[in-house]
Every structure is written in C-alpha cells, then in structure tokens.
C-alpha cells in the first residue's frame, strides 16, 4: 500500500492530554505538547450553523457550563460557553475551539492529528465531511493527518476527496467484526483503530499481514497494556501520555 509517509508515534494523546486539561480544547493540545506528545486524537462535528468544531458529545452538558445539542447552536452561542471550568478552575473561560483554531495550533506546534469524524445520532455524515475535510486537507500536510470514524458512509465520502496517497483513513471498531477486512479494503484504509481490550491476537496478526497500522484506543494503564506491544501495535491512544512515556522509558 502507498500511503502518506506517516511516522506514527508510540503514543497519541486522546482528545489532547485529557487527564490534565479539559478534553478537545486548545489547552489540552498545548498540555499534550508540553508533555512530549507529538500527535493528538480529536473529534470534529458541526454546530447547527454548519461551523466545524472540536467536540465529542452530541450536546454540551458534560464538558461545559451549558446545556443543549450542538445542532441547536450557532458559533456565537457556542462561544458563550465555558468549556474548561467543569474540569478545573484553572481552565475557567476555555472555549469550544473551531476546527480552524485547532488546525492553526496544530501547525504552530507541528503536531500530527488523528481526527475522528464524529457522527452523533441523527447527524449527517456527508455534510460533516464536506464542511470539515477540505479545510484539513488544505491546512495540514499528509504526513500529519489521519482521519478515522466508526461511520462507513463518512469514511467512504472522505475517500472521494483524496486518494490513499494523499489521505490516510482509519476504521474505528469496538469489537472487531468479521467484515473488518472488507471495510478496510472498501476505503483503502491506512489503519485500524480497535478498542484495545477487545482486540484478539489473531486479528492483530492478520491486520499486520495485510499491511494495516494498528492504533489502539483508549489505554490508560501502561502495565496492563504492556503485553500488547508484542502484537505489533503501531500506537496507543491514551488520556495519560506522560504516564505511558514514563513507563516506556523505564522498560
């Protein structure tokens, strides 16, 4: 397979350094960078006015001082929310970042991103891809971008925008289904992103043989995950990049 020349790190900071800062914020990405991470995993979806933002949930209740679904908000309303104080008073006033703001920071820090196309219930995967992907392709070099999703329609539409030489796509799985290979082949995938406790050794071996990179999510106990490195795992997506780094440096 010919894909962008991506140098996968052992560790990818999940939603930024989300154990140390409010997830999916500029502060979390800065914290990941300060902790030595070179890549982050983030989520992109659309507000009701079509603005692409970095946010995981379909509503804002868990990670802000507000309530309501993203679909009911425009950018002006979203910017009135405090997206940091829920985590710690030190982050009070942190804002929900736009995709544009996040891409600018990633370029400034020269960080790579695994961006999940986050298709929450009732939302349109095609509209999300069409609003968010062109900006990512225009802003980030191919070697610093992986697009992943659980949503097959989203990934299929992504491939319509760029060839596998220009854009690395990754398929997210909870339990890896029997059809994993067909799903990867359909989009000329670069990587497979399984939930690490549910990945079986035989599946990892088959993925390796077929030439796919394996990015496991979300592992936060380095000692529990340690035996999996022997399975040929490319990267671990973790809330605790500093703890993982300390563990790996000492083993």
Coordinates of C-alpha atoms in Angstrom, one line a residue:
X1 CA 0.0 0.0 0.0
X2 CA 1.2 3.5 -0.8
X3 CA 0.1 6.0 1.8
X4 CA 1.5 9.3 3.2
X5 CA 4.8 9.0 4.9
X6 CA 3.4 9.0 8.4
X7 CA 5.8 8.4 11.2
X8 CA 3.5 7.0 13.9
X9 CA 4.5 7.8 17.4
X10 CA 4.1 5.1 20.2
X11 CA 1.7 7.5 22.0
X12 CA -1.2 9.6 20.8
X13 CA -2.9 11.9 23.3
X14 CA -6.6 11.2 23.5
X15 CA -8.7 14.4 23.0
X16 CA -5.4 16.1 23.8
X17 CA -3.9 15.5 27.3
X18 CA -7.4 14.9 28.6
X19 CA -6.2 13.6 32.0
X20 CA -4.5 17.0 32.6
X21 CA -6.8 19.5 30.8
X22 CA -10.4 19.7 29.5
X23 CA -10.7 17.4 26.6
X24 CA -10.8 18.6 23.0
X25 CA -9.6 22.1 23.9
X26 CA -6.7 24.2 22.8
X27 CA -5.4 23.9 26.4
X28 CA -5.5 20.1 26.1
X29 CA -3.4 20.1 23.0
X30 CA -0.9 22.5 24.5
X31 CA -0.6 20.3 27.5
X32 CA 0.0 17.2 25.3
X33 CA 2.7 19.1 23.5
X34 CA 4.3 20.1 26.8
X35 CA 4.2 16.5 28.0
X36 CA 6.2 15.4 24.9
X37 CA 3.3 14.1 22.7
X38 CA 3.8 14.7 19.0
X39 CA 0.3 13.6 18.0
X40 CA -3.2 14.0 19.4
X41 CA -6.6 12.4 18.8
X42 CA -9.5 14.8 18.4
X43 CA -13.2 14.8 17.4
X44 CA -14.8 17.1 14.8
X45 CA -18.5 17.7 14.3
X46 CA -20.8 20.6 13.2
X47 CA -22.8 23.2 15.0
X48 CA -26.3 23.9 13.8
X49 CA -25.0 26.7 11.6
X50 CA -22.5 24.4 9.9
X51 CA -19.4 25.6 11.8
X52 CA -16.9 22.7 12.3
X53 CA -15.9 22.5 15.9
X54 CA -13.7 20.2 18.1
X55 CA -16.2 18.4 20.4
X56 CA -17.0 14.8 21.3
X57 CA -20.6 14.7 22.6
X58 CA -23.8 15.5 20.8
X59 CA -24.6 18.0 23.5
X60 CA -22.6 20.4 25.7
X61 CA -23.8 19.4 29.2
X62 CA -20.9 17.1 30.2
X63 CA -18.0 19.4 29.1
X64 CA -19.3 22.9 29.6
X65 CA -21.5 25.1 31.8
X66 CA -24.3 25.0 29.3
X67 CA -27.0 22.7 28.0
X68 CA -28.4 21.8 24.6
X69 CA -27.4 19.9 21.5
X70 CA -24.8 21.1 19.1
X71 CA -27.4 21.0 16.3
X72 CA -29.3 23.8 18.1
X73 CA -26.3 26.1 18.4
X74 CA -24.6 28.6 16.2
X75 CA -21.0 29.8 16.7
X76 CA -21.9 32.9 18.6
X77 CA -23.9 30.8 21.2
X78 CA -21.1 28.2 21.4
X79 CA -18.6 30.9 22.3
X80 CA -20.6 32.0 25.3
X81 CA -19.9 28.6 26.9
X82 CA -17.2 27.9 29.5
X83 CA -15.6 24.6 28.3
X84 CA -12.9 24.5 30.9
X85 CA -14.3 25.3 34.4
X86 CA -16.0 21.9 34.7
X87 CA -12.6 20.3 34.6
X88 CA -10.7 22.6 37.0
X89 CA -11.0 26.3 38.0
X90 CA -7.6 26.9 36.3
X91 CA -9.3 26.3 32.9
X92 CA -12.3 28.5 33.5
X93 CA -13.1 30.5 30.4
X94 CA -11.6 28.0 28.0
X95 CA -13.7 28.0 24.8
X96 CA -15.0 25.3 22.5
X97 CA -12.5 25.5 19.6
X98 CA -13.4 25.8 16.0
X99 CA -11.7 23.4 13.6
X100 CA -9.8 26.4 12.1
X101 CA -8.5 27.4 15.5
X102 CA -7.3 23.9 16.3
X103 CA -5.6 23.4 12.9
X104 CA -3.7 26.7 13.4
X105 CA -2.5 25.5 16.8
X106 CA -1.5 22.0 15.4
X107 CA 0.5 23.7 12.7
X108 CA 2.1 26.1 15.1
X109 CA 3.2 23.2 17.3
X110 CA 4.0 21.0 14.3
X111 CA 1.8 18.2 15.8
X112 CA 0.0 15.4 14.0
X113 CA -3.7 14.6 14.5
X114 CA -5.9 11.6 14.3
X115 CA -9.2 13.4 13.7
X116 CA -12.3 11.4 14.3
X117 CA -15.3 12.3 12.1
X118 CA -17.8 12.2 15.0
X119 CA -21.2 11.3 13.7
X120 CA -23.6 11.5 16.6
X121 CA -27.1 10.2 16.5
X122 CA -29.3 11.9 13.9
X123 CA -26.4 13.9 12.3
X124 CA -25.5 13.8 8.6
X125 CA -22.0 12.2 7.9
X126 CA -21.8 13.6 4.4
X127 CA -22.4 17.2 5.4
X128 CA -19.8 16.9 8.2
X129 CA -17.2 15.5 5.8
X130 CA -17.9 18.2 3.2
X131 CA -17.6 21.0 5.7
X132 CA -14.6 19.8 7.6
X133 CA -12.4 17.7 5.4
X134 CA -11.4 20.2 2.7
X135 CA -10.0 22.6 5.4
X136 CA -8.0 19.8 6.9
X137 CA -6.6 18.8 3.6
X138 CA -5.7 22.4 2.8
X139 CA -4.1 23.1 6.1
X140 CA -2.2 20.0 7.3
X141 CA 0.5 18.1 5.4
X142 CA -0.5 14.5 4.6
X143 CA 2.1 13.1 7.0
X144 CA 0.5 14.8 9.9
X145 CA -3.2 13.7 9.4
X146 CA -5.2 10.6 9.9
X147 CA -9.0 10.7 9.5
X148 CA -10.9 8.0 11.4
X149 CA -14.5 7.2 12.1
X150 CA -16.9 4.5 13.1
X151 CA -19.2 5.7 10.3
X152 CA -18.6 3.9 7.0
X153 CA -20.5 6.5 5.0
X154 CA -18.3 9.2 6.4
X155 CA -15.1 7.3 5.5
X156 CA -16.3 6.4 2.1
X157 CA -17.1 10.1 1.4
X158 CA -13.7 11.1 2.6
X159 CA -12.1 8.9 0.1
X160 CA -13.9 10.8 -2.7
X161 CA -11.9 13.9 -1.8
X162 CA -8.4 12.4 -1.9
X163 CA -6.5 9.3 -2.9
X164 CA -4.8 7.0 -0.4
X165 CA -1.5 8.6 -1.4
X166 CA -2.8 12.0 -0.1
X167 CA -5.1 11.0 2.8
X168 CA -4.7 8.3 5.4
X169 CA -8.0 6.8 6.6
X170 CA -8.6 4.7 9.7
X171 CA -11.5 2.5 10.6
X172 CA -12.7 2.6 14.2
X173 CA -14.1 -0.6 15.8
X174 CA -15.4 -1.6 19.2
X175 CA -15.3 -5.3 18.8
X176 CA -13.6 -6.1 15.6
X177 CA -16.2 -7.6 13.2
X178 CA -15.6 -10.5 10.8
X179 CA -16.1 -7.9 8.0
X180 CA -13.1 -5.7 9.2
X181 CA -11.0 -6.6 6.1
X182 CA -13.8 -5.7 3.7
X183 CA -14.4 -2.4 5.4
X184 CA -10.8 -1.5 5.3
X185 CA -10.4 -2.5 1.6
X186 CA -13.5 -0.5 0.6
X187 CA -11.8 2.8 1.6
X188 CA -8.2 1.8 1.0
X189 CA -7.5 2.2 4.7
X190 CA -4.2 3.1 6.2
X191 CA -5.0 1.9 9.7
X192 CA -7.4 0.0 12.0
X193 CA -8.4 1.5 15.4
X194 CA -9.7 -1.2 17.7
X195 CA -10.8 -0.9 21.3
X196 CA -7.7 -2.4 22.8
X197 CA -9.2 -4.9 25.4
X198 CA -11.4 -6.5 22.7
X199 CA -8.6 -6.9 20.1
X200 CA -7.6 -10.6 19.7
X201 CA -4.0 -11.6 18.9
X202 CA -5.1 -13.4 15.7
X203 CA -6.9 -10.3 14.5
X204 CA -3.8 -8.2 15.1
X205 CA -1.6 -10.7 13.3
X206 CA -4.0 -10.6 10.3
X207 CA -4.1 -6.8 10.2
X208 CA -0.3 -6.8 10.3
X209 CA -0.1 -9.3 7.4
X210 CA -2.4 -7.2 5.4
X211 CA -0.3 -4.1 5.9
X212 CA -2.5 -2.1 8.2
X213 CA -1.2 0.1 11.0
X214 CA -2.9 -0.6 14.4
X215 CA -3.9 2.3 16.6
X216 CA -5.5 1.0 19.8
X217 CA -7.8 3.1 22.0
X218 CA -8.1 4.1 24.9
X219 CA -5.5 2.6 27.2
X220 CA -4.6 4.4 30.4
X221 CA -2.8 1.7 32.4
X222 CA 0.7 1.2 30.8
X223 CA 1.4 -2.0 32.7
X224 CA -2.0 -3.6 31.7
X225 CA -1.3 -2.7 28.0
X226 CA 2.3 -3.6 28.0
X227 CA 2.0 -7.2 26.6
X228 CA 0.1 -5.8 23.6
X229 CA 3.2 -4.1 22.2
X230 CA 4.4 -7.5 21.1
X231 CA 1.3 -7.8 18.9
X232 CA 2.8 -5.1 16.6
X233 CA 0.7 -2.2 17.8
X234 CA 1.7 1.0 16.0
X235 CA 0.3 3.5 18.5
X236 CA -1.7 3.6 21.7
X237 CA -4.3 6.4 22.1
X238 CA -4.3 7.4 25.8
X239 CA -5.6 10.0 28.2
X240 CA -2.3 9.6 30.1
X241 CA 0.6 10.2 27.6
X242 CA 3.0 11.3 30.4
X243 CA 2.4 8.1 32.4
X244 CA 2.8 6.0 29.3
X245 CA 6.0 7.8 28.4
X246 CA 7.5 7.3 31.8
X247 CA 6.6 3.6 31.7
X248 CA 8.1 3.0 28.2
X249 CA 11.2 5.0 29.1
X250 CA 11.8 2.7 32.0
X251 CA 11.2 -0.6 30.2

